[in-house]
Coordinates of C-alpha atoms in Angstrom, one line a residue:
M1 CA 0.0 0.0 0.0
E2 CA 2.8 2.4 0.9
I3 CA 4.5 1.8 -2.5
V4 CA 1.2 2.5 -4.3
D5 CA 0.8 5.7 -2.3
L6 CA 4.4 6.8 -3.1
Y7 CA 3.8 6.1 -6.8
R8 CA 0.6 8.2 -6.8
R9 CA 2.4 11.1 -5.0
L10 CA 5.3 11.1 -7.5
R11 CA 2.8 11.0 -10.4
A12 CA 0.8 13.8 -8.9
N13 CA 3.9 15.9 -8.7
G14 CA 4.9 15.1 -12.3
V15 CA 7.9 13.0 -11.5
L16 CA 8.6 11.0 -14.6
G17 CA 9.9 7.4 -14.4
L18 CA 11.5 5.5 -17.3
N19 CA 8.3 3.7 -18.2
W20 CA 6.2 6.9 -18.2
R21 CA 8.8 8.8 -20.2
N22 CA 9.2 6.0 -22.8
A23 CA 5.5 5.2 -23.2
E24 CA 4.0 8.7 -23.2
Y25 CA 6.8 10.9 -24.6
Q26 CA 9.7 9.1 -26.2
L27 CA 7.7 6.6 -28.2
V28 CA 4.7 8.9 -28.9
H29 CA 6.5 12.1 -29.9
N30 CA 9.7 10.8 -31.4
Q31 CA 9.4 9.2 -34.9
R32 CA 11.9 6.4 -35.2
R33 CA 13.1 7.6 -38.6
Y34 CA 14.6 10.8 -37.0
F35 CA 16.7 8.9 -34.4
P36 CA 19.8 8.7 -36.6
L37 CA 20.0 12.5 -36.7
V38 CA 20.8 12.5 -33.0
D39 CA 22.3 9.1 -32.4
D40 CA 25.1 9.9 -34.9
K41 CA 27.1 12.9 -33.5
L42 CA 28.6 13.6 -37.0
K43 CA 25.1 14.0 -38.4
S44 CA 24.0 16.3 -35.5
K45 CA 27.1 18.3 -35.9
R46 CA 26.5 18.9 -39.6
L47 CA 22.8 19.8 -39.0
A48 CA 23.8 22.4 -36.4
E49 CA 26.5 23.9 -38.6
A50 CA 24.0 24.3 -41.4
A51 CA 21.7 26.1 -39.0
G52 CA 24.5 28.4 -37.9
I53 CA 24.8 26.9 -34.4
A54 CA 28.5 26.7 -33.3
V55 CA 29.9 23.2 -32.7
P56 CA 33.5 22.0 -31.9
P57 CA 35.5 22.2 -35.1
L58 CA 36.1 18.8 -36.6
F59 CA 39.7 17.9 -37.3
G60 CA 39.0 14.5 -38.9
V61 CA 36.9 11.3 -39.1
I62 CA 38.2 7.7 -39.0
E63 CA 35.6 5.3 -40.3
Y64 CA 37.5 2.1 -41.3
P65 CA 40.5 0.2 -39.7
H66 CA 42.8 0.9 -42.6
E67 CA 42.3 4.7 -42.0
V68 CA 43.7 4.5 -38.4
R69 CA 47.1 5.2 -39.9
T70 CA 45.9 8.7 -40.9
F71 CA 45.5 9.6 -37.2
D72 CA 49.0 11.1 -36.9
A73 CA 48.4 13.3 -39.9
I74 CA 45.0 14.5 -38.5
V75 CA 46.5 15.6 -35.2
Q76 CA 49.9 16.7 -36.3
D77 CA 49.1 20.4 -36.0
H78 CA 47.1 20.1 -32.7
E79 CA 48.6 19.8 -29.3
D80 CA 45.3 19.0 -27.7
F81 CA 42.1 17.5 -29.1
V82 CA 39.2 15.1 -28.3
V83 CA 38.7 11.6 -29.7
K84 CA 35.1 10.4 -29.4
P85 CA 32.8 7.6 -30.8
A86 CA 30.2 9.1 -33.2
E87 CA 27.5 6.9 -31.7
G88 CA 28.6 6.6 -28.1
S89 CA 26.5 7.3 -25.1
G90 CA 27.1 8.2 -21.5
G91 CA 30.5 9.6 -22.2
D92 CA 32.0 6.2 -22.7
G93 CA 35.0 6.0 -25.1
I94 CA 35.7 9.8 -25.1
L95 CA 39.4 10.8 -24.7
V96 CA 40.3 14.3 -23.9
I97 CA 44.0 15.0 -24.9
V98 CA 45.4 18.0 -23.1
G99 CA 48.9 17.9 -24.5
R100 CA 51.8 15.7 -25.7
D101 CA 54.4 13.8 -23.7
G102 CA 57.1 12.7 -26.2
A103 CA 55.4 10.4 -28.6
G104 CA 52.5 9.9 -26.1
F105 CA 49.3 11.8 -25.4
R106 CA 48.6 13.3 -22.0
L107 CA 45.0 12.9 -20.8
A108 CA 42.9 15.3 -18.7
N109 CA 43.6 13.1 -15.6
G110 CA 47.4 13.4 -16.0
T111 CA 48.0 9.9 -17.3
V112 CA 49.9 9.3 -20.6
M113 CA 48.6 7.1 -23.4
S114 CA 51.1 5.7 -25.9
A115 CA 50.6 5.9 -29.7
D116 CA 50.0 2.2 -29.8
E117 CA 47.4 2.5 -27.0
M118 CA 45.7 5.3 -28.9
R119 CA 45.5 3.3 -32.1
F120 CA 44.1 0.4 -30.1
H121 CA 41.4 2.7 -28.6
I122 CA 40.4 4.0 -32.0
N123 CA 40.1 0.5 -33.3
N124 CA 37.8 -0.3 -30.4
I125 CA 35.6 2.7 -31.3
L126 CA 35.4 1.4 -34.9
A127 CA 34.5 -2.1 -33.7
G128 CA 31.5 -0.6 -31.8
T129 CA 32.8 -1.1 -28.2
F130 CA 31.2 2.2 -27.1
S131 CA 28.3 2.6 -29.6
L132 CA 24.6 2.2 -29.0
G133 CA 23.8 -1.5 -29.6
G134 CA 27.4 -2.4 -30.2
Q135 CA 27.2 -1.4 -33.9
P136 CA 30.4 -0.5 -35.9
D137 CA 31.1 3.1 -35.4
K138 CA 33.3 6.1 -36.5
A139 CA 35.9 8.0 -34.5
L140 CA 35.6 11.8 -34.5
I141 CA 38.7 13.9 -33.7
E142 CA 37.8 17.4 -32.8
Y143 CA 38.6 20.7 -31.1
R144 CA 39.0 20.6 -27.3
I145 CA 36.7 23.0 -25.5
R146 CA 38.4 25.6 -23.2
F147 CA 35.6 26.2 -20.7
D148 CA 34.5 29.6 -19.6
P149 CA 36.5 31.0 -16.6
L150 CA 33.2 31.2 -14.6
F151 CA 33.5 27.4 -14.1
K152 CA 37.1 27.5 -12.9
H153 CA 36.2 26.8 -9.3
I154 CA 33.2 24.5 -9.8
A155 CA 34.5 22.0 -12.3
F156 CA 37.4 19.6 -11.7
Q157 CA 39.7 18.8 -14.6
G158 CA 36.9 18.7 -17.1
V159 CA 34.4 20.6 -19.1
P160 CA 31.0 21.3 -17.5
D161 CA 28.0 21.2 -19.8
I162 CA 24.5 22.6 -19.8
R163 CA 21.7 20.1 -20.6
I164 CA 18.2 21.4 -21.6
I165 CA 15.2 19.2 -22.1
V166 CA 13.1 20.4 -25.0
F167 CA 9.5 19.5 -25.9
Y168 CA 8.3 20.5 -29.4
G169 CA 10.8 23.4 -29.3
V170 CA 10.0 24.6 -25.9
P171 CA 12.9 24.5 -23.4
I172 CA 11.2 23.0 -20.3
M173 CA 14.0 22.2 -17.8
A174 CA 17.8 22.6 -17.5
M175 CA 20.8 21.7 -15.4
T176 CA 24.5 22.1 -15.6
R177 CA 26.7 19.1 -15.0
L178 CA 29.9 19.8 -13.1
P179 CA 32.9 17.3 -13.3
T180 CA 34.5 16.1 -10.1
E181 CA 37.7 14.2 -9.2
E182 CA 35.5 11.1 -8.9
S183 CA 34.1 11.5 -12.4
S184 CA 37.6 11.9 -13.8
G185 CA 36.8 15.2 -15.3
K186 CA 33.7 13.9 -17.1
A187 CA 30.3 15.5 -16.8
N188 CA 28.2 12.4 -16.5
L189 CA 26.2 12.1 -13.3
H190 CA 26.4 8.3 -13.1
Q191 CA 30.2 8.6 -13.1
G192 CA 30.2 11.0 -10.1
A193 CA 29.6 14.5 -11.6
I194 CA 27.4 17.1 -9.9
G195 CA 24.0 18.1 -11.4
A196 CA 22.8 21.7 -10.6
G197 CA 19.3 22.7 -11.6
I198 CA 18.8 26.0 -13.5
D199 CA 16.1 28.7 -13.2
M200 CA 14.7 28.8 -16.7
T201 CA 13.8 32.5 -16.3
S202 CA 17.1 33.8 -15.2
G203 CA 19.8 31.2 -15.9
R204 CA 20.9 31.0 -12.3
T205 CA 21.7 27.6 -10.7
L206 CA 19.3 26.3 -8.1
N207 CA 19.7 23.1 -6.1
A208 CA 22.7 20.8 -6.8
V209 CA 22.8 17.1 -6.3
W210 CA 25.8 14.7 -6.1
H211 CA 24.9 11.1 -6.1
D212 CA 21.7 11.1 -4.0
R213 CA 22.7 14.1 -1.8
I214 CA 21.7 17.8 -2.0
I215 CA 24.9 19.8 -1.8
T216 CA 25.7 23.6 -1.8
T217 CA 29.5 23.5 -2.5
H218 CA 31.7 21.6 -4.9
P219 CA 33.2 18.5 -3.1
D220 CA 36.7 19.1 -4.5
T221 CA 37.0 22.9 -4.5
G222 CA 34.6 24.0 -1.8
A223 CA 33.2 26.7 -4.1
P224 CA 29.4 27.4 -4.0
V225 CA 27.5 25.6 -6.8
S226 CA 24.1 27.2 -6.2
G227 CA 23.3 30.8 -7.3
V228 CA 25.8 30.8 -10.2
Q229 CA 24.7 32.9 -13.2
I230 CA 25.1 30.9 -16.4
P231 CA 26.5 33.3 -19.1
H232 CA 24.8 33.6 -22.5
W233 CA 21.6 32.2 -21.1
E234 CA 19.4 33.8 -23.8
I235 CA 21.5 32.3 -26.5
L236 CA 21.4 28.9 -24.9
L237 CA 17.6 29.0 -24.6
H238 CA 17.3 30.0 -28.3
H239 CA 19.6 27.2 -29.4
A240 CA 17.5 24.8 -27.4
A241 CA 14.3 26.1 -29.0
R242 CA 15.8 25.7 -32.5
S243 CA 16.8 22.1 -31.9
F244 CA 13.3 20.9 -32.7
D245 CA 13.6 22.4 -36.1
L246 CA 16.8 20.5 -36.7
T247 CA 15.6 17.0 -35.8
H248 CA 11.8 17.1 -35.7
L249 CA 12.0 15.1 -32.5
G250 CA 9.2 16.2 -30.1
Y251 CA 11.0 15.1 -26.9
Q252 CA 14.8 15.5 -26.8
G253 CA 17.8 16.9 -24.8
I254 CA 20.5 19.2 -26.1
D255 CA 23.9 19.4 -24.5
M256 CA 25.9 22.6 -24.8
V257 CA 29.1 24.0 -23.4
L258 CA 30.5 27.5 -23.0
D259 CA 33.9 27.9 -24.7
S260 CA 36.0 30.8 -23.5
E261 CA 36.7 31.9 -27.1
R262 CA 33.7 30.6 -29.1
G263 CA 30.9 31.2 -26.6
P264 CA 27.9 28.7 -26.6
V265 CA 28.8 25.5 -28.5
M266 CA 26.5 22.6 -29.1
L267 CA 28.0 19.2 -28.2
E268 CA 25.2 16.8 -29.0
L269 CA 21.5 16.0 -29.1
N270 CA 19.8 13.1 -27.3
A271 CA 16.5 11.4 -28.0
R272 CA 16.6 9.6 -24.7
P273 CA 17.8 12.2 -22.1
G274 CA 18.0 10.9 -18.6
L275 CA 15.6 11.8 -15.8
S276 CA 18.1 12.9 -13.1
I277 CA 17.5 16.5 -14.2
Q278 CA 14.3 16.3 -12.1
I279 CA 16.4 15.7 -8.9
A280 CA 18.7 18.6 -9.7
N281 CA 15.7 20.9 -10.1
G282 CA 13.6 19.5 -7.2
E283 CA 10.7 19.2 -9.6
G284 CA 9.1 16.7 -12.0
L285 CA 9.1 17.1 -15.8
G286 CA 5.5 15.9 -16.1
L287 CA 3.7 19.0 -15.1
R288 CA 5.8 21.2 -17.5
L289 CA 5.3 18.7 -20.3
A290 CA 1.5 18.8 -19.7
K291 CA 1.6 22.6 -19.8
V292 CA 3.2 22.5 -23.3
E293 CA 0.7 19.8 -24.5
E294 CA -2.2 22.0 -23.3
Y295 CA -1.0 24.9 -25.6
L296 CA -0.1 22.6 -28.5
Q297 CA -3.8 21.5 -28.5
S298 CA -5.5 24.8 -27.7
A299 CA -3.1 27.4 -29.3
P300 CA -0.4 25.7 -31.4
D301 CA 0.4 28.9 -33.3
T302 CA 1.7 30.5 -30.1
L303 CA 4.6 28.0 -30.1
A304 CA 5.4 28.2 -33.8
L305 CA 8.3 30.6 -33.6
V306 CA 11.6 30.3 -31.7
D307 CA 11.1 33.6 -29.9
S308 CA 7.6 32.7 -28.8
R309 CA 8.8 29.3 -27.5
V310 CA 11.5 31.0 -25.4
A311 CA 8.9 33.6 -24.1
F312 CA 6.6 30.7 -23.2
T313 CA 9.4 29.1 -21.2
K314 CA 10.0 32.3 -19.2
A315 CA 6.3 32.9 -18.6
H316 CA 5.4 29.4 -17.4
F317 CA 8.5 27.7 -15.9
V318 CA 9.3 29.8 -12.9
P319 CA 11.0 27.7 -10.2
R320 CA 8.7 26.6 -7.4
P321 CA 9.5 28.1 -4.0
A322 CA 11.8 25.9 -1.8
V323 CA 9.9 24.0 0.8

């Protein structure tokens, strides 16, 4: 009986579980034929570039094993870069190279990878070790983000990102994911990064969660993680609102970063964004999704343009007062 009551309370507060998300949003509002546009990061990158949204510059692509020998030529003019699987997920398989050490490559955590180890890793990417469903994949070699100085004291040896959940072009909930020593500089919550909810109207961080605990300071630096103003918030909201026009996916997530030289940069799109963003914001997605659905049915024209979607977000998604 207690479990049933808990389920009813979570549902009444709009807290989405995986089954609810999959059955009523992911499967209903995302047509299968559009999934490749977000599952393949190379396709997403090219869509964004065509729309004028900044992405990390691409240095090269390795698609077949015999092309691995071209790696040295691809990176010969770059001291630092990122190697990632085109169809990876959860940050698996991504290498952030911050410099050289003789013939080796120095990673963000200070370890050095030999040239042979690098070629082995790329071959693993091509074999599908890190891809969705284990399918053969491509290796992307691209620009390494230099994060905005704002994050200097709240991100440990990695690049923080901003994830925004978007429903038919309306940004409905956001959080910034902050790397920690435990996450080895990665921004993935399941690997130990921090998630801090964001006030959609102002772009300031709200609650922060680390594992299953609410925190107010970064565990490695001691710096406050709540009340931080995210720069370029208006641009980030507009990029999120435009993502629907790129992919035609009703329910999706967009991950962006703030580069110190390039400003807001889109990293990737996701047709299956996780649900931990609800914990970081202390609020369920369901009620916000229902609000958008209400307008899609009663006044769809009000959400036709990017500016009107952003205005809708600011008008309707004010954070709830802390209890």
